[in-house]
Amino acid sequence: MEITVDPEVEQLIKNEGCDYRVCTACLGPALVPTSVKGPKESDLRIEVGGHTLYISRYVARYISRVTIDMVYDEDEIDACPAFPPRGYRYQ
């Protein structure tokens, strides 16, 4: 299984300067910083510009590309019970 990362996603990760994760959320696959939804041991890992893009093994079965439309915005994060409440930080 090979998953490609669109150039826009690579640029986002480089610009933000942090790791990201693709996980399951209310509206489908969600691309969020790991400070919102931390990585798991079972995640696939892709190196992007000195950072890591983690992909949930459950999501990986259904996608072949990570695209910029997977980015979850602040309002969606607050409305989706798949994400922990604000203020919670993964360590």
Coordinates of N, CA, C and O in Angstrom, one line a residue:
M1 N 0.9 -1.2 0.0 CA 0.0 0.0 0.0 C 0.9 1.2 0.0 O 1.7 1.4 0.9
E2 N 0.7 2.1 -1.0 CA 1.5 3.3 -1.1 C 0.5 4.5 -1.0 O -0.5 4.5 -1.7
I3 N 0.8 5.4 -0.1 CA 0.0 6.6 0.0 C 0.9 7.8 -0.3 O 2.0 8.0 0.2
T4 N 0.4 8.6 -1.3 CA 1.1 9.8 -1.6 C 0.6 11.0 -0.9 O -0.5 11.0 -0.4
V5 N 1.5 12.0 -0.8 CA 1.1 13.2 -0.1 C 1.2 14.4 -1.1 O 2.2 14.6 -1.7
D6 N 0.1 15.1 -1.2 CA 0.0 16.2 -2.2 C 1.0 17.3 -1.8 O 1.2 17.5 -0.6
P7 N 1.5 18.0 -2.8 CA 2.5 19.1 -2.5 C 1.9 20.1 -1.5 O 2.6 20.7 -0.7
E8 N 0.6 20.4 -1.6 CA 0.0 21.4 -0.7 C 0.1 21.0 0.8 O 0.2 21.8 1.7
V9 N -0.1 19.7 1.0 CA 0.0 19.1 2.3 C 1.4 19.2 2.8 O 1.7 19.6 4.0
E10 N 2.4 18.8 2.0 CA 3.8 18.9 2.3 C 4.1 20.4 2.7 O 4.8 20.6 3.7
Q11 N 3.7 21.3 2.0 CA 3.9 22.7 2.3 C 3.3 23.2 3.6 O 3.9 23.9 4.4
L12 N 2.1 22.7 3.8 CA 1.4 23.0 5.1 C 2.2 22.5 6.3 O 2.5 23.3 7.2
I13 N 2.7 21.3 6.2 CA 3.5 20.7 7.3 C 4.8 21.5 7.5 O 5.2 21.8 8.6
K14 N 5.4 21.8 6.4 CA 6.7 22.6 6.5 C 6.4 24.0 7.1 O 7.2 24.4 8.0
N15 N 5.4 24.6 6.6 CA 5.1 26.0 7.1 C 4.7 26.0 8.6 O 5.1 26.9 9.3
E16 N 3.9 25.0 9.0 CA 3.4 24.9 10.4 C 4.5 24.4 11.3 O 4.5 24.7 12.5
G17 N 5.5 23.7 10.8 CA 6.6 23.2 11.6 C 6.3 22.2 12.7 O 6.9 22.3 13.8
C18 N 5.3 21.4 12.4 CA 4.9 20.4 13.4 C 4.5 19.1 12.7 O 4.2 19.1 11.5
D19 N 4.3 18.0 13.5 CA 3.8 16.8 13.0 C 2.3 16.8 12.8 O 1.6 17.6 13.5
Y20 N 1.8 16.1 11.8 CA 0.4 16.0 11.6 C 0.0 14.5 11.6 O 0.8 13.6 11.4
R21 N -1.4 14.3 11.7 CA -1.9 13.0 11.6 C -3.2 13.0 10.8 O -4.0 13.9 10.9
V22 N -3.4 11.9 10.0 CA -4.6 11.7 9.4 C -5.4 10.6 10.2 O -4.9 9.5 10.4
C23 N -6.5 11.0 10.7 CA -7.3 10.1 11.5 C -8.8 10.1 11.1 O -9.2 10.9 10.2
T24 N -9.6 9.3 11.8 CA -11.0 9.2 11.5 C -11.7 10.4 12.2 O -11.4 10.6 13.4
A25 N -12.6 11.0 11.6 CA -13.4 12.1 12.2 C -14.8 12.1 11.6 O -15.1 11.3 10.7
C26 N -15.7 12.9 12.1 CA -17.1 13.0 11.7 C -17.3 13.1 10.2 O -18.2 12.5 9.7
L27 N -16.5 13.9 9.6 CA -16.7 14.2 8.1 C -15.8 13.4 7.2 O -15.6 13.7 6.1
G28 N -15.2 12.3 7.8 CA -14.2 11.5 7.0 C -12.8 11.7 7.5 O -12.6 12.1 8.6
P29 N -11.8 11.3 6.6 CA -10.4 11.5 7.0 C -10.1 12.9 7.4 O -10.5 13.8 6.7
A30 N -9.4 13.1 8.5 CA -9.1 14.4 9.0 C -7.6 14.6 9.1 O -6.9 13.7 9.7
L31 N -7.1 15.7 8.6 CA -5.7 16.0 8.7 C -5.6 17.1 9.8 O -6.1 18.2 9.6
V32 N -5.0 16.7 10.9 CA -4.9 17.6 12.1 C -3.5 17.6 12.7 O -2.8 16.6 12.6
P33 N -3.0 18.6 13.4 CA -1.7 18.6 14.1 C -1.8 17.5 15.2 O -2.9 17.2 15.7
T34 N -0.7 16.9 15.5 CA -0.7 15.9 16.5 C -1.0 16.5 17.9 O -1.3 15.7 18.8
S35 N -1.0 17.8 18.0 CA -1.4 18.4 19.3 C -2.9 18.3 19.5 O -3.4 18.3 20.6
V36 N -3.6 18.1 18.4 CA -5.1 17.9 18.4 C -5.4 16.4 18.6 O -6.3 16.0 19.4
K37 N -4.8 15.5 17.9 CA -5.0 14.1 18.0 C -3.7 13.4 17.8 O -3.1 13.4 16.7
G38 N -3.2 12.9 18.9 CA -1.8 12.3 19.0 C -1.7 11.0 18.1 O -2.7 10.3 17.9
P39 N -0.4 10.7 17.8 CA -0.2 9.5 17.0 C -0.3 8.3 17.8 O -0.3 8.3 19.1
K40 N -0.5 7.1 17.1 CA -0.5 5.8 17.8 C 0.6 5.0 17.2 O 1.1 5.2 16.1
E41 N 1.0 4.0 18.0 CA 2.0 3.1 17.6 C 1.7 2.4 16.2 O 2.6 2.1 15.5
S42 N 0.4 2.1 16.0 CA 0.0 1.4 14.8 C -0.1 2.3 13.5 O -0.3 1.8 12.5
D43 N 0.1 3.6 13.7 CA 0.1 4.5 12.5 C 1.2 4.3 11.5 O 2.3 3.9 11.9
L44 N 0.9 4.5 10.3 CA 1.9 4.6 9.2 C 2.6 5.9 9.4 O 2.0 6.9 9.9
R45 N 3.9 6.0 9.0 CA 4.6 7.2 9.2 C 5.3 7.6 7.9 O 5.9 6.8 7.2
I46 N 5.1 8.9 7.5 CA 5.7 9.4 6.3 C 6.5 10.7 6.7 O 5.9 11.6 7.3
E47 N 7.8 10.7 6.4 CA 8.6 11.9 6.7 C 8.3 13.0 5.7 O 8.3 12.8 4.5
V48 N 8.1 14.2 6.2 CA 7.8 15.4 5.4 C 8.6 16.6 5.9 O 8.2 17.1 7.0
G49 N 9.6 17.0 5.2 CA 10.3 18.2 5.6 C 10.8 18.2 7.0 O 10.7 19.2 7.7
G50 N 11.3 17.1 7.5 CA 11.8 17.1 8.9 C 10.8 16.8 9.9 O 11.1 16.8 11.1
H51 N 9.5 16.6 9.5 CA 8.4 16.3 10.4 C 7.8 15.0 10.0 O 8.2 14.4 8.9
T52 N 6.9 14.5 10.8 CA 6.3 13.2 10.5 C 4.8 13.4 10.3 O 4.1 14.1 11.0
L53 N 4.3 12.8 9.2 CA 2.9 12.7 8.9 C 2.5 11.3 9.3 O 3.0 10.3 8.8
Y54 N 1.6 11.2 10.3 CA 1.1 9.9 10.8 C -0.2 9.6 10.1 O -1.0 10.5 10.0
I55 N -0.5 8.4 9.7 CA -1.7 8.0 9.1 C -2.3 6.8 9.9 O -1.7 5.8 9.9
S56 N -3.5 7.0 10.4 CA -4.2 5.9 11.1 C -4.2 4.7 10.2 O -4.6 4.8 9.0
R57 N -4.0 3.5 10.8 CA -4.0 2.3 10.0 C -5.5 2.1 9.5 O -5.7 1.4 8.5
Y58 N -6.4 2.6 10.2 CA -7.8 2.4 9.8 C -8.1 3.2 8.5 O -8.8 2.8 7.6
V59 N -7.6 4.5 8.6 CA -7.9 5.4 7.4 C -7.0 4.9 6.2 O -7.5 5.0 5.1
A60 N -5.8 4.4 6.5 CA -4.9 4.0 5.4 C -5.5 3.0 4.5 O -5.2 2.9 3.3
R61 N -6.4 2.2 5.0 CA -7.1 1.1 4.1 C -7.9 1.8 3.0 O -8.2 1.1 2.0
Y62 N -8.3 3.0 3.2 CA -9.3 3.6 2.3 C -8.8 4.8 1.5 O -9.5 5.3 0.6
I63 N -7.6 5.2 1.7 CA -7.0 6.3 1.0 C -5.8 5.9 0.2 O -5.1 5.0 0.6
S64 N -5.5 6.7 -0.9 CA -4.3 6.5 -1.6 C -3.5 7.8 -1.7 O -2.3 7.8 -2.0
R65 N -4.2 8.9 -1.2 CA -3.5 10.2 -1.2 C -3.9 11.0 0.0 O -5.1 10.8 0.5
V66 N -3.0 11.8 0.5 CA -3.4 12.8 1.6 C -3.5 14.1 0.9 O -2.5 14.6 0.3
T67 N -4.7 14.7 0.9 CA -5.0 15.9 0.2 C -5.3 17.1 1.1 O -5.7 16.9 2.3
I68 N -5.2 18.3 0.6 CA -5.4 19.5 1.5 C -6.8 19.6 1.9 O -7.1 20.2 3.0
D69 N -7.8 19.0 1.2 CA -9.2 19.1 1.6 C -9.5 18.2 2.9 O -10.6 18.3 3.4
M70 N -8.5 17.5 3.3 CA -8.6 16.7 4.6 C -8.4 17.5 5.8 O -8.6 17.1 6.9
V71 N -7.9 18.7 5.7 CA -7.6 19.6 6.8 C -8.9 19.9 7.5 O -9.9 20.4 6.9
Y72 N -8.9 19.7 8.8 CA -10.1 20.0 9.6 C -9.9 21.4 10.2 O -8.9 21.7 10.8
D73 N -10.9 22.2 10.0 CA -10.8 23.6 10.6 C -11.3 23.6 12.0 O -11.8 22.7 12.6
E74 N -11.0 24.7 12.7 CA -11.3 24.9 14.1 C -12.7 24.6 14.5 O -13.0 24.0 15.5
D75 N -13.7 25.1 13.7 CA -15.1 24.8 14.0 C -15.5 23.4 13.9 O -16.2 22.8 14.7
E76 N -14.9 22.7 12.9 CA -15.2 21.2 12.8 C -14.6 20.5 13.9 O -15.2 19.5 14.4
I77 N -13.4 20.8 14.4 CA -12.8 20.1 15.5 C -13.6 20.3 16.7 O -13.9 19.3 17.5
D78 N -14.1 21.5 17.0 CA -15.0 21.7 18.2 C -16.3 20.9 18.1 O -16.8 20.6 19.1
A79 N -16.8 20.7 16.9 CA -18.1 20.0 16.8 C -18.0 18.5 16.7 O -19.0 17.8 16.8
C80 N -16.8 18.0 16.5 CA -16.7 16.5 16.3 C -16.3 15.8 17.6 O -15.2 16.1 18.2
P81 N -17.0 14.9 18.1 CA -16.7 14.2 19.4 C -15.4 13.2 19.2 O -14.9 12.7 20.2
A82 N -15.0 13.1 18.0 CA -13.8 12.2 17.8 C -12.5 12.9 18.3 O -11.5 12.3 18.5
F83 N -12.6 14.2 18.5 CA -11.4 15.0 19.0 C -11.6 15.3 20.5 O -12.7 15.6 21.0
P84 N -10.5 15.3 21.3 CA -10.6 15.7 22.7 C -11.0 17.1 22.9 O -10.8 18.0 22.0
P85 N -11.5 17.5 24.0 CA -11.9 18.9 24.3 C -10.7 19.8 24.2 O -9.5 19.4 24.4
R86 N -10.9 21.1 23.9 CA -9.9 22.1 23.8 C -9.1 22.1 25.1 O -9.7 21.9 26.2
G87 N -7.9 22.4 25.0 CA -7.0 22.5 26.2 C -6.4 21.1 26.6 O -5.4 21.1 27.3
Y88 N -6.9 20.0 26.1 CA -6.3 18.7 26.3 C -5.1 18.6 25.3 O -5.2 19.0 24.2
R89 N -4.0 18.2 25.8 CA -2.8 18.1 25.0 C -2.2 16.7 25.1 O -2.1 16.1 26.2
Y90 N -1.9 16.1 23.9 CA -1.2 14.8 23.9 C 0.3 15.1 24.3 O 0.9 16.1 24.0
Q91 N 0.8 14.1 25.0 CA 2.2 14.2 25.4 C 3.1 13.3 24.7 O 2.8 12.3 24.2

